[in-house]
Short mmCIF file of C-alpha atoms and ligand atoms in Angstrom, two decimals:
data_model
loop_
_atom_site.label_atom_id
_atom_site.label_comp_id
_atom_site.label_asym_id
_atom_site.label_seq_id
_atom_site.Cartn_x
_atom_site.Cartn_y
_atom_site.Cartn_z
CA UNK A 1 10.03 13.38 -24.72
CA UNK A 2 8.00 16.34 -25.06
CA UNK A 3 8.35 18.86 -27.81
CA UNK A 4 9.41 21.75 -25.89
CA UNK A 5 11.69 20.17 -23.09
CA UNK A 6 14.46 22.31 -22.39
CA UNK A 7 12.58 25.43 -23.76
CA UNK A 8 11.65 28.27 -20.71
CA UNK A 9 8.43 29.71 -21.59
CA UNK A 10 7.15 33.58 -20.30
CA UNK A 11 3.95 33.96 -20.73
CA UNK A 12 2.04 37.34 -19.86
CA UNK A 13 -1.14 37.58 -18.34
CA UNK A 14 -1.32 34.21 -17.03
CA UNK A 15 -2.95 34.26 -13.68
CA UNK A 16 -6.13 33.12 -15.53
CA UNK A 17 -7.95 32.31 -18.85
CA UNK A 18 -6.13 31.58 -21.75
CA UNK A 19 -2.87 32.37 -20.47
CA UNK A 20 -3.33 29.92 -18.02
CA UNK A 21 -4.27 27.10 -20.60
CA UNK A 22 -1.25 27.84 -22.55
CA UNK A 23 1.07 27.75 -19.58
CA UNK A 24 -0.55 23.87 -18.41
CA UNK A 25 0.14 22.99 -22.28
CA UNK A 26 3.60 24.28 -22.77
CA UNK A 27 4.63 22.26 -19.51
CA UNK A 28 2.60 19.13 -20.37
CA UNK A 29 4.85 19.41 -23.63
CA UNK A 30 8.08 19.53 -21.48
CA UNK A 31 8.55 23.48 -21.18
CA UNK A 32 9.72 25.24 -18.15
CA UNK A 33 7.07 28.27 -17.81
CA UNK A 34 7.10 31.33 -16.15
CA UNK A 35 3.67 32.50 -15.60
CA UNK A 36 3.63 36.08 -15.44
CA UNK A 37 1.09 38.66 -14.62
CA UNK A 38 0.03 42.02 -12.67
CA UNK A 39 -2.94 39.30 -10.80
CA UNK A 40 -1.24 36.74 -7.94
CA UNK A 41 0.05 34.15 -10.28
CA UNK A 42 0.82 31.37 -7.24
CA UNK A 43 -2.01 29.47 -7.39
CA UNK A 44 -1.99 29.04 -11.39
CA UNK A 45 1.60 28.02 -11.45
CA UNK A 46 0.73 25.30 -8.63
CA UNK A 47 -1.57 23.95 -10.69
CA UNK A 48 0.33 24.03 -13.88
CA UNK A 49 3.03 22.59 -12.46
CA UNK A 50 0.68 19.40 -10.48
CA UNK A 51 -0.84 18.96 -14.02
CA UNK A 52 2.60 18.64 -16.00
CA UNK A 53 3.87 14.77 -16.05
CA UNK A 54 7.02 15.73 -15.50
CA UNK A 55 6.66 18.35 -12.52
CA UNK A 56 8.36 21.31 -14.91
CA UNK A 57 9.64 23.80 -13.23
CA UNK A 58 6.92 26.52 -13.18
CA UNK A 59 7.00 29.97 -11.57
CA UNK A 60 4.76 32.15 -11.22
CA UNK A 61 6.10 36.19 -11.26
CA UNK A 62 4.20 39.58 -10.76
CA UNK A 63 4.51 41.51 -13.06
CA UNK A 64 3.07 44.77 -14.58
CA UNK A 65 3.78 45.05 -18.14
CA UNK A 66 3.02 48.48 -18.76
CA UNK A 67 6.00 49.41 -16.46
CA UNK A 68 9.54 48.82 -17.85
CA UNK A 69 11.20 48.54 -14.00
CA UNK A 70 9.00 45.47 -13.34
CA UNK A 71 9.34 44.26 -16.97
CA UNK A 72 13.15 44.26 -16.77
CA UNK A 73 13.20 42.79 -13.06
CA UNK A 74 11.11 39.49 -15.09
CA UNK A 75 13.90 39.39 -17.57
CA UNK A 76 16.41 39.40 -14.89
CA UNK A 77 14.98 36.87 -12.87
CA UNK A 78 14.53 34.31 -15.64
CA UNK A 79 18.30 34.78 -16.13
CA UNK A 80 18.98 34.40 -12.62
CA UNK A 81 16.61 31.27 -12.25
CA UNK A 82 16.36 29.72 -15.92
CA UNK A 83 19.53 30.99 -17.43
CA UNK A 84 17.64 31.74 -20.84
CA UNK A 85 14.25 32.33 -22.57
CA UNK A 86 13.48 30.73 -25.78
CA UNK A 87 9.40 31.93 -26.33
CA UNK A 88 7.87 34.35 -24.99
CA UNK A 89 3.81 34.44 -25.27
CA UNK A 90 2.41 38.52 -25.14
CA UNK A 91 -0.64 37.07 -23.64
CA UNK A 92 -1.86 40.05 -21.65
CA UNK A 93 -4.36 42.26 -22.38
CA UNK A 94 -7.22 44.33 -21.21
CA UNK A 95 -10.42 43.19 -23.69
CA UNK A 96 -13.53 43.06 -21.44
CA UNK A 97 -15.88 45.81 -21.51
CA UNK A 98 -13.68 47.94 -24.43
CA UNK A 99 -15.35 47.10 -27.40
CA UNK A 100 -18.51 49.32 -26.02
CA UNK A 101 -16.25 52.36 -25.92
CA UNK A 102 -16.79 53.51 -28.98
CA UNK A 103 -14.46 56.02 -30.23
CA UNK A 104 -16.19 59.55 -30.01
CA UNK A 105 -17.13 58.94 -25.86
CA UNK A 106 -14.09 56.85 -25.15
CA UNK A 107 -13.14 57.67 -22.04
CA UNK A 108 -9.47 58.68 -20.84
CA UNK A 109 -8.77 56.17 -18.70
CA UNK A 110 -10.34 53.09 -21.08
CA UNK A 111 -7.76 54.29 -24.03
CA UNK A 112 -4.94 54.54 -21.91
CA UNK A 113 -4.97 51.28 -20.47
CA UNK A 114 -5.95 49.60 -23.31
CA UNK A 115 -2.88 51.30 -25.54
CA UNK A 116 -0.84 50.79 -22.12
CA UNK A 117 -1.39 46.97 -21.84
CA UNK A 118 -1.95 45.53 -25.10
CA UNK A 119 0.61 47.89 -26.44
CA UNK A 120 3.12 49.01 -24.38
CA UNK A 121 2.99 46.13 -22.79
CA UNK A 122 3.73 44.07 -25.77
CA UNK A 123 6.55 46.00 -26.44
CA UNK A 124 8.19 46.27 -23.80
CA UNK A 125 8.53 42.51 -22.73
CA UNK A 126 9.76 42.33 -26.62
CA UNK A 127 12.20 44.72 -25.60
CA UNK A 128 13.35 42.70 -22.32
CA UNK A 129 13.17 39.48 -23.96
CA UNK A 130 15.19 39.83 -27.60
CA UNK A 131 18.72 40.45 -25.78
CA UNK A 132 18.40 37.17 -23.44
CA UNK A 133 16.82 35.13 -26.40
CA UNK A 134 20.10 36.81 -28.52
CA UNK A 135 22.50 35.07 -26.17
CA UNK A 136 21.53 31.75 -27.74
CA UNK A 137 20.96 32.65 -30.81
CA UNK A 138 17.30 31.94 -30.62
CA UNK A 139 13.75 32.68 -29.84
CA UNK A 140 10.78 32.67 -30.84
CA UNK A 141 7.69 35.59 -30.07
CA UNK A 142 4.22 34.90 -30.14
CA UNK A 143 2.15 38.46 -30.01
CA UNK A 144 -1.59 38.20 -29.41
CA UNK A 145 -3.76 40.37 -31.67
CA UNK A 146 -7.81 39.53 -31.99
CA UNK A 147 -10.43 39.04 -34.96
CA UNK A 148 -11.10 42.56 -33.39
CA UNK A 149 -8.34 43.82 -35.05
CA UNK A 150 -10.05 44.25 -38.52
CA UNK A 151 -12.35 47.65 -36.94
CA UNK A 152 -11.38 50.73 -36.21
CA UNK A 153 -14.52 51.82 -34.22
CA UNK A 154 -13.20 51.05 -30.77
CA UNK A 155 -10.08 51.08 -28.32
CA UNK A 156 -9.57 47.14 -28.72
CA UNK A 157 -9.93 47.01 -32.32
CA UNK A 158 -7.26 50.02 -32.63
CA UNK A 159 -5.07 48.34 -30.24
CA UNK A 160 -5.05 45.14 -31.90
CA UNK A 161 -4.15 45.95 -35.37
CA UNK A 162 -1.46 48.09 -33.77
CA UNK A 163 -0.04 44.58 -32.10
CA UNK A 164 -0.28 43.17 -35.90
CA UNK A 165 1.59 46.30 -37.73
CA UNK A 166 4.17 45.90 -34.85
CA UNK A 167 4.74 42.52 -35.13
CA UNK A 168 6.31 43.38 -38.67
CA UNK A 169 8.52 45.54 -37.53
CA UNK A 170 9.18 43.38 -34.62
CA UNK A 171 10.11 40.78 -36.85
CA UNK A 172 12.46 42.89 -38.97
CA UNK A 173 14.55 43.98 -35.68
CA UNK A 174 14.77 40.38 -34.20
CA UNK A 175 15.26 38.63 -37.17
CA UNK A 176 19.18 39.11 -37.07
CA UNK A 177 19.67 37.47 -33.43
CA UNK A 178 17.72 34.20 -34.51
CA UNK A 179 14.35 35.72 -33.56
CA UNK A 180 11.18 34.89 -35.41
CA UNK A 181 8.21 37.22 -34.11
CA UNK A 182 4.65 36.51 -35.22
CA UNK A 183 0.90 37.21 -34.20
CA UNK A 184 -2.20 35.21 -33.37
CA UNK A 185 -5.18 36.87 -33.96
CA UNK A 186 -8.11 34.40 -32.09
CA UNK A 187 -11.45 34.18 -32.69
CA UNK A 188 -13.96 34.04 -29.66
CA UNK A 189 -12.51 31.72 -27.65
CA UNK A 190 -13.21 29.69 -24.44
CA UNK A 191 -16.73 30.63 -24.45
CA UNK A 192 -17.07 30.71 -19.98
CA UNK A 193 -14.41 33.34 -20.19
CA UNK A 194 -15.20 35.34 -23.34
CA UNK A 195 -18.57 34.57 -24.77
CA UNK A 196 -20.64 34.78 -21.92
CA UNK A 197 -19.41 38.90 -21.71
CA UNK A 198 -20.81 39.17 -25.31
CA UNK A 199 -24.33 40.37 -25.90
CA UNK A 200 -23.95 39.34 -28.95
CA UNK A 201 -22.52 35.85 -28.66
CA UNK A 202 -24.72 34.24 -31.22
CA UNK A 203 -24.08 36.68 -33.81
CA UNK A 204 -20.52 35.74 -33.74
CA UNK A 205 -20.94 32.50 -34.12
CA UNK A 206 -23.07 32.78 -37.24
CA UNK A 207 -20.58 34.27 -38.76
CA UNK A 208 -17.89 32.17 -38.23
CA UNK A 209 -17.38 29.23 -41.06
CA UNK A 210 -16.98 26.77 -38.34
CA UNK A 211 -19.55 27.22 -36.14
CA UNK A 212 -18.36 27.25 -32.86
CA UNK A 213 -16.34 29.24 -30.23
CA UNK A 214 -12.26 29.12 -30.24
CA UNK A 215 -10.81 26.70 -27.77
CA UNK A 216 -7.17 27.50 -26.08
CA UNK A 217 -6.07 24.05 -27.75
CA UNK A 218 -6.93 25.64 -31.52
CA UNK A 219 -4.55 28.67 -30.21
CA UNK A 220 -2.36 26.68 -28.81
CA UNK A 221 -1.72 24.40 -31.93
CA UNK A 222 -1.38 27.32 -33.65
CA UNK A 223 1.69 28.59 -31.00
CA UNK A 224 3.29 24.88 -31.13
CA UNK A 225 3.70 25.57 -35.46
CA UNK A 226 5.12 28.93 -34.82
CA UNK A 227 7.07 28.10 -31.68
CA UNK A 228 8.80 25.22 -32.99
CA UNK A 229 12.22 24.82 -35.48
CA UNK A 230 10.00 23.79 -37.82
CA UNK A 231 8.46 27.36 -37.70
CA UNK A 232 12.22 28.81 -38.31
CA UNK A 233 11.41 30.30 -42.05
CA UNK A 234 8.20 31.89 -40.24
CA UNK A 235 8.43 36.09 -39.44
CA UNK A 236 6.12 39.11 -39.39
CA UNK A 237 3.25 36.83 -40.23
CA UNK A 238 -0.37 37.25 -38.66
CA UNK A 239 -1.87 34.24 -38.21
CA UNK A 240 -5.98 34.34 -37.92
CA UNK A 241 -7.27 31.65 -35.78
CA UNK A 242 -11.05 32.59 -35.49
CA UNK A 243 -13.16 29.32 -37.53
CA UNK A 244 -13.15 31.46 -40.52
CA UNK A 245 -14.70 34.69 -38.67
CA UNK A 246 -16.75 37.19 -40.85
CA UNK A 247 -16.21 34.94 -43.87
CA UNK A 248 -19.62 33.05 -43.26
N1 NAD B 1 -10.49 35.47 -24.77
C1 NAD B 1 -11.00 35.28 -26.23
O1 NAD B 1 -12.05 34.77 -26.89
C2 NAD B 1 -10.09 36.35 -26.51
C3 NAD B 1 -10.36 36.48 -28.04
C4 NAD B 1 -9.28 37.27 -28.96
C5 NAD B 1 -8.17 37.78 -28.39
N2 NAD B 1 -8.00 37.57 -27.20
C6 NAD B 1 -6.76 37.75 -26.67
O2 NAD B 1 -6.02 37.14 -25.65
C7 NAD B 1 -5.65 37.44 -24.43
C8 NAD B 1 -6.21 36.73 -23.30
O3 NAD B 1 -7.63 36.71 -23.37
P1 NAD B 1 -8.18 36.14 -22.19
O4 NAD B 1 -9.61 35.97 -22.37
O5 NAD B 1 -7.50 34.64 -21.77
O6 NAD B 1 -8.19 37.58 -21.23
P2 NAD B 1 -8.29 37.22 -19.72
O7 NAD B 1 -9.08 38.55 -19.07
O8 NAD B 1 -9.22 36.58 -19.05
O9 NAD B 1 -6.69 37.35 -19.27
C9 NAD B 1 -5.49 38.74 -19.31
C10 NAD B 1 -4.49 38.79 -18.05
O10 NAD B 1 -4.17 39.50 -18.36
C11 NAD B 1 -3.67 40.32 -17.12
N3 NAD B 1 -2.71 41.37 -17.18
C12 NAD B 1 -3.86 42.67 -17.71
N4 NAD B 1 -3.08 43.84 -17.62
C13 NAD B 1 -1.97 43.40 -17.04
C14 NAD B 1 -0.76 43.83 -17.10
N5 NAD B 1 -0.34 45.34 -16.86
N6 NAD B 1 0.42 42.98 -16.90
C15 NAD B 1 0.31 41.98 -16.45
N7 NAD B 1 -0.87 40.88 -16.70
C16 NAD B 1 -1.66 42.04 -17.21
C17 NAD B 1 -4.53 39.67 -16.05
O11 NAD B 1 -4.65 40.01 -14.98
C18 NAD B 1 -5.44 38.68 -16.78
O12 NAD B 1 -4.93 37.26 -16.14
C19 NAD B 1 -6.07 38.71 -24.14
O13 NAD B 1 -4.67 39.46 -25.30
C20 NAD B 1 -7.16 38.95 -25.54
O14 NAD B 1 -7.24 40.56 -25.83
C21 NAD B 1 -9.04 36.76 -26.25
#
């Protein structure tokens, strides 16, 4: 028995990185998983299915979360193929290079892309997911912010602080349908993918209470709490999973 047996989980931004890891863990815990990404997800979906002990039902879907039509097509496909949706992980996000784009000279294309994917993309997926979840009166949505949400000095931090604030509004609107909406704010996780991109990686770890980078497992542990029935009374919250970033 897996903790997510029978559940259908959609993870956006699952072609690579943390999203791909979450897909693997959910499948290993019994879920059917839809890996949605603007990049090709065929390889990731095959790998996730192969790594799952029960041969989980996995589907890779080409989805651009910034496009209403694309997200609505995803929801239709999920209904047709799986008949239900239980969990949405709003993981698709742009971050590489964004923290360097400070406000005064932030290029329009970086500003627009950051808001489009990180904020509008999460909103679009929320809008498409809640009606599907409402059909069964139960659902879980987890938005993904960042430790950078405390920074008001770049496009990335600003979009992520909006994701946290939006989580509270989403929770209020989705609650009557039996759907909780929470947010995980990771510290720097999966060093190969993230830390190696940072010039100040050592300084970031030094600022953590727990002196290491995070792992996708650390973040998934928080997700499992929020997405199981035991999390039924937790909504509108931001859970910082960051080794105590900034407290040291
Ligand atoms: N890696 C970290 O240390 C870290 C820390 C804090 C927060 N986060 C957040 O976690 C999430 C995942 O981070 P990651 O490091 O795995 O990122 P990543 O860049 O490795 O992967 C992000 C994925 O999102 C996809 N994506 C981008 N635009 C999309 C769109 N329009 N529609 C659909 N998919 C799209 C990309 O194709 C990619 O596969 C992001 O939201 C990021 O901001 C990551």
